[in-house]
Coordinates of N, CA and C in Angstrom, one line a residue:
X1426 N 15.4 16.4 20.9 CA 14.0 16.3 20.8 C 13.6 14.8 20.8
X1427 N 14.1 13.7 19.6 CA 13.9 12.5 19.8 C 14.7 12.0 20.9
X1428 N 15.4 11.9 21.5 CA 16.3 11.9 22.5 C 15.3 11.2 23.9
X1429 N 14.4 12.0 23.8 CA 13.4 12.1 25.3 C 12.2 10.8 24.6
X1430 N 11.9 10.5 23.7 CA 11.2 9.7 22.9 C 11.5 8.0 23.3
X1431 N 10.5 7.6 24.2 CA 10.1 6.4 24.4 C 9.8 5.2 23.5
X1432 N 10.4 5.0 22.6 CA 9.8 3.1 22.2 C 9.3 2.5 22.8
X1433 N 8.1 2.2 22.2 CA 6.9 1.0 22.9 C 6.7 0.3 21.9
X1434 N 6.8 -1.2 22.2 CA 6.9 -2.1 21.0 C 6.0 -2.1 20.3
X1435 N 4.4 -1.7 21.1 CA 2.9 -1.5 20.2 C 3.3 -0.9 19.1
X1436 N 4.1 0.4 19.3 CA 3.9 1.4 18.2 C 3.6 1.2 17.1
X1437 N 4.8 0.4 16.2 CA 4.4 0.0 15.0 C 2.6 -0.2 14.8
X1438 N 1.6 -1.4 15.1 CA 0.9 -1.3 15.5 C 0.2 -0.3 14.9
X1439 N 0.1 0.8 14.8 CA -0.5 2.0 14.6 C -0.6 2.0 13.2
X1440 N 0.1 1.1 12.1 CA 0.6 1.5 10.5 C -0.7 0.7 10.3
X1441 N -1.2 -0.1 11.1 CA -2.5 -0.6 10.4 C -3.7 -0.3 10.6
X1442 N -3.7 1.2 10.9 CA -4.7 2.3 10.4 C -4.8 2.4 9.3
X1443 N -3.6 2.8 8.5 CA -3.5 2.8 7.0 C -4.5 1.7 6.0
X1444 N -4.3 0.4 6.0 CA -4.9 -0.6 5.5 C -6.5 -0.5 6.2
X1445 N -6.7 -0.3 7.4 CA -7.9 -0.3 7.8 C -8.7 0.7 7.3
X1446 N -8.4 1.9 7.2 CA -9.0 3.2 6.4 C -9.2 3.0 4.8
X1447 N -8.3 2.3 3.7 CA -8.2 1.7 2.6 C -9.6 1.1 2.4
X1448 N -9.7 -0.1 3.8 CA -11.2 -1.0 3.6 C -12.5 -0.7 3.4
X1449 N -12.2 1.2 4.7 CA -13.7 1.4 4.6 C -13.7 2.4 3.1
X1450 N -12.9 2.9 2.5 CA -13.2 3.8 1.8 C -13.0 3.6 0.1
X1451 N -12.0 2.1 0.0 CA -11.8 2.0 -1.2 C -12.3 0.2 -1.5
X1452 N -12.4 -0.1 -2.6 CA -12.9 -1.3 -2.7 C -11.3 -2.3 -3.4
X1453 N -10.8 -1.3 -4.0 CA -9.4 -2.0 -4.2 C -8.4 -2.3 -2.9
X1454 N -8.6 -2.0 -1.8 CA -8.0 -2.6 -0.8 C -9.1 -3.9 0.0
X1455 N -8.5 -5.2 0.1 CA -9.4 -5.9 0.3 C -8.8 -6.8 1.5
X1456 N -8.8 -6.6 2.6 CA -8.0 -7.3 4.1 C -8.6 -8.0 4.9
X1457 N -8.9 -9.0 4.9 CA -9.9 -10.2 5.9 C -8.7 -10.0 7.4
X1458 N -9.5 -10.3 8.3 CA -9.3 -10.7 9.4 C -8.0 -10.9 9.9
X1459 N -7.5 -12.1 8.8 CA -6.6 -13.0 9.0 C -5.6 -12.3 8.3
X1460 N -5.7 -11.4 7.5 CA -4.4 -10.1 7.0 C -4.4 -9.5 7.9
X1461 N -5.2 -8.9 9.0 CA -4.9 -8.1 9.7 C -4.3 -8.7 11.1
X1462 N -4.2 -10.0 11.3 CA -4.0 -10.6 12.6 C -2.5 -11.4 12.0
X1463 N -1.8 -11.8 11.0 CA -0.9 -12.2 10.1 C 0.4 -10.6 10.4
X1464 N -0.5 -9.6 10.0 CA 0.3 -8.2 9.7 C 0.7 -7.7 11.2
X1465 N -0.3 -7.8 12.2 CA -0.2 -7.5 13.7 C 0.8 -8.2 14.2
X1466 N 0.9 -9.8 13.8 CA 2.0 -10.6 14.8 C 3.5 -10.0 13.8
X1467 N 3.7 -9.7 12.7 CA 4.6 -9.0 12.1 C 5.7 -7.7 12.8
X1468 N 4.2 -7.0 12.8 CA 4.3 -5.6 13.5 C 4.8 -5.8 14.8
X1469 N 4.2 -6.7 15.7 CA 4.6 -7.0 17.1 C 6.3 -7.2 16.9
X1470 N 6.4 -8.3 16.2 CA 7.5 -9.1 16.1 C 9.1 -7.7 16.3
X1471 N 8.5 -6.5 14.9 CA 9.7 -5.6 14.7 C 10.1 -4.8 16.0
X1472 N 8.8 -4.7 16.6 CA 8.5 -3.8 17.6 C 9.5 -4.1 19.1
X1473 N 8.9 -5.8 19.3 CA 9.6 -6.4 20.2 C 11.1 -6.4 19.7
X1474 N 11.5 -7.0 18.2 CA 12.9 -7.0 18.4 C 13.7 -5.7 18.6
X1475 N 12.8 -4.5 17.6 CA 14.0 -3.2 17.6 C 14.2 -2.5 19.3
X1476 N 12.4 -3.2 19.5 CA 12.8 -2.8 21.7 C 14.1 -3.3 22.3
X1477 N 14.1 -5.1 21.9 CA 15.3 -5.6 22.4 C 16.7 -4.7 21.9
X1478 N 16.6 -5.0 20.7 CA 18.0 -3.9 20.3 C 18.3 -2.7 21.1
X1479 N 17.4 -2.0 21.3 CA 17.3 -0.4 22.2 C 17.6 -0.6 23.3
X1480 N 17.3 -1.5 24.1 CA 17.6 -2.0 25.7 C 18.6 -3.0 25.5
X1481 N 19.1 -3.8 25.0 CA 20.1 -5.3 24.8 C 21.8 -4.0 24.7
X1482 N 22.1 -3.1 23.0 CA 22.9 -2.9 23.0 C 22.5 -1.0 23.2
X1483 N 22.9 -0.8 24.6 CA 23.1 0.6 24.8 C 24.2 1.4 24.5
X1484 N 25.0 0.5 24.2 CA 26.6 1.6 23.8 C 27.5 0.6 22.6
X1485 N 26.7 0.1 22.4 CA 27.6 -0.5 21.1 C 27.1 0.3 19.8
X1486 N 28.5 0.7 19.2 CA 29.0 0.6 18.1 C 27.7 0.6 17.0
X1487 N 27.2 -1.0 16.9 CA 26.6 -1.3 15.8 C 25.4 -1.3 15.8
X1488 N 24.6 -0.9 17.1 CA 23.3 -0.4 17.4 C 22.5 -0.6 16.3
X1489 N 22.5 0.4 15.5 CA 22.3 1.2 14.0 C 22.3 -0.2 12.9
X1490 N 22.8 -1.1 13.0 CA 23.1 -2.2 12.2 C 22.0 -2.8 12.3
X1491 N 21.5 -3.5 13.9 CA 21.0 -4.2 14.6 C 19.6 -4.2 14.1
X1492 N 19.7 -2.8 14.3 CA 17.9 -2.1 14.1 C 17.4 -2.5 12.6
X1493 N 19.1 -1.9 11.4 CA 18.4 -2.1 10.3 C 18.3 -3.9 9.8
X1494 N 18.7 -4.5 10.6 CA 19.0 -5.9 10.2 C 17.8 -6.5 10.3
X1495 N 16.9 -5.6 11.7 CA 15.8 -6.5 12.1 C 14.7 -5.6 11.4
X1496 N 14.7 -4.7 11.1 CA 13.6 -3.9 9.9 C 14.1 -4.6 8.5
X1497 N 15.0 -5.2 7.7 CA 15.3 -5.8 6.8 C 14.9 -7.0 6.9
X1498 N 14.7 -8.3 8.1 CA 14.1 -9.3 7.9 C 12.5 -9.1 8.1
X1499 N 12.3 -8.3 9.0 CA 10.9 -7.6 8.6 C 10.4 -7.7 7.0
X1500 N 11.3 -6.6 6.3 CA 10.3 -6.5 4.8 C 10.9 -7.9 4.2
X1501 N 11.8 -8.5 4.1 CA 11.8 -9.7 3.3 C 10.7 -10.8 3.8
X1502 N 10.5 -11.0 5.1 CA 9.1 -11.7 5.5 C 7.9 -11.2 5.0
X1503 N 7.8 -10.1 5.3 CA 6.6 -9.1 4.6 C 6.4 -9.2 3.0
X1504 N 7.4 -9.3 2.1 CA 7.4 -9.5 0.8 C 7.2 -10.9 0.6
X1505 N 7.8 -11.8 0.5 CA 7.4 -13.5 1.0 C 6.1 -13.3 1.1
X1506 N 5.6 -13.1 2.3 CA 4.2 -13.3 2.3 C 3.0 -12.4 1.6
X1507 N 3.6 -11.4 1.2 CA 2.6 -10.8 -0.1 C 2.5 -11.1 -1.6
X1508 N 3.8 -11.4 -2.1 CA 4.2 -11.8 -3.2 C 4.5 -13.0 -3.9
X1509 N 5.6 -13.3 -2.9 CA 6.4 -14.7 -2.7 C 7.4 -14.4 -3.9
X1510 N 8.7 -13.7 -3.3 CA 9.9 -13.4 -4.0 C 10.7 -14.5 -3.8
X1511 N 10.4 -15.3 -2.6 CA 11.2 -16.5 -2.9 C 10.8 -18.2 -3.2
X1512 N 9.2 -17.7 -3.6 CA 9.1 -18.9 -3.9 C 8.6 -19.8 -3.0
X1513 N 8.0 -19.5 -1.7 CA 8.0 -20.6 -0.7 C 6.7 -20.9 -1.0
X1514 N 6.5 -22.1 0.4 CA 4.7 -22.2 0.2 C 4.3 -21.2 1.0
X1515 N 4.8 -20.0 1.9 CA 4.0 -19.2 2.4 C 3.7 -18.2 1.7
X1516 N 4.1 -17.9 0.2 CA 3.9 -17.3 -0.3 C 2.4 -16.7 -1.2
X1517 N 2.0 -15.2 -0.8 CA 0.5 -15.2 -1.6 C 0.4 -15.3 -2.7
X1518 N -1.1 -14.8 -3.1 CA -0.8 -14.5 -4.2 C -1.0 -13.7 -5.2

């Protein structure tokens, strides 16, 4: 069934309906512009890399690695920039 299922780097993309629906309906979610164009180049970023992974290694082994290595620098970037677990200056707050 997933087998026949196409990746398209947009996809991700779509999770920021979530935050967008939060804006109109709750006042505790609060996302300017610049969270949503910040979170987009994010989303692109996983999108394009786990694409490359899917087309780069078609018969290797570690495939599965690949993917989780690049959805793992995803949320440590993602946390960084919401929190700042490590402390940087990109860090929110």
């Amino acid at each position: 069934m997933l087998s026949s299922y196409k990746f398209k780097f947009y996809h991700p993309l779509f999770l920021l309906i979530i935050p967008f629906i939060g804006n109109l309906v709750s006042a505790e979610v609060n996302w300017s512009w610049f969270d949503f164009t910040i979170m987009s180049v994010l989303l692109l970023s996983l999108g394009l890399g786990i694409s490359f992974v899917l087309k780069k290694f078609t018969q290797s082994p570690n495939r599965r690695a690949y993917i989780a290595t690049v959805i793992l620098v995803f949320l440590l970037i993602w946390a960084e920039l919401a929190v700042g677990i490590f402390g940087s200056p990109l860090a929110g707050s």
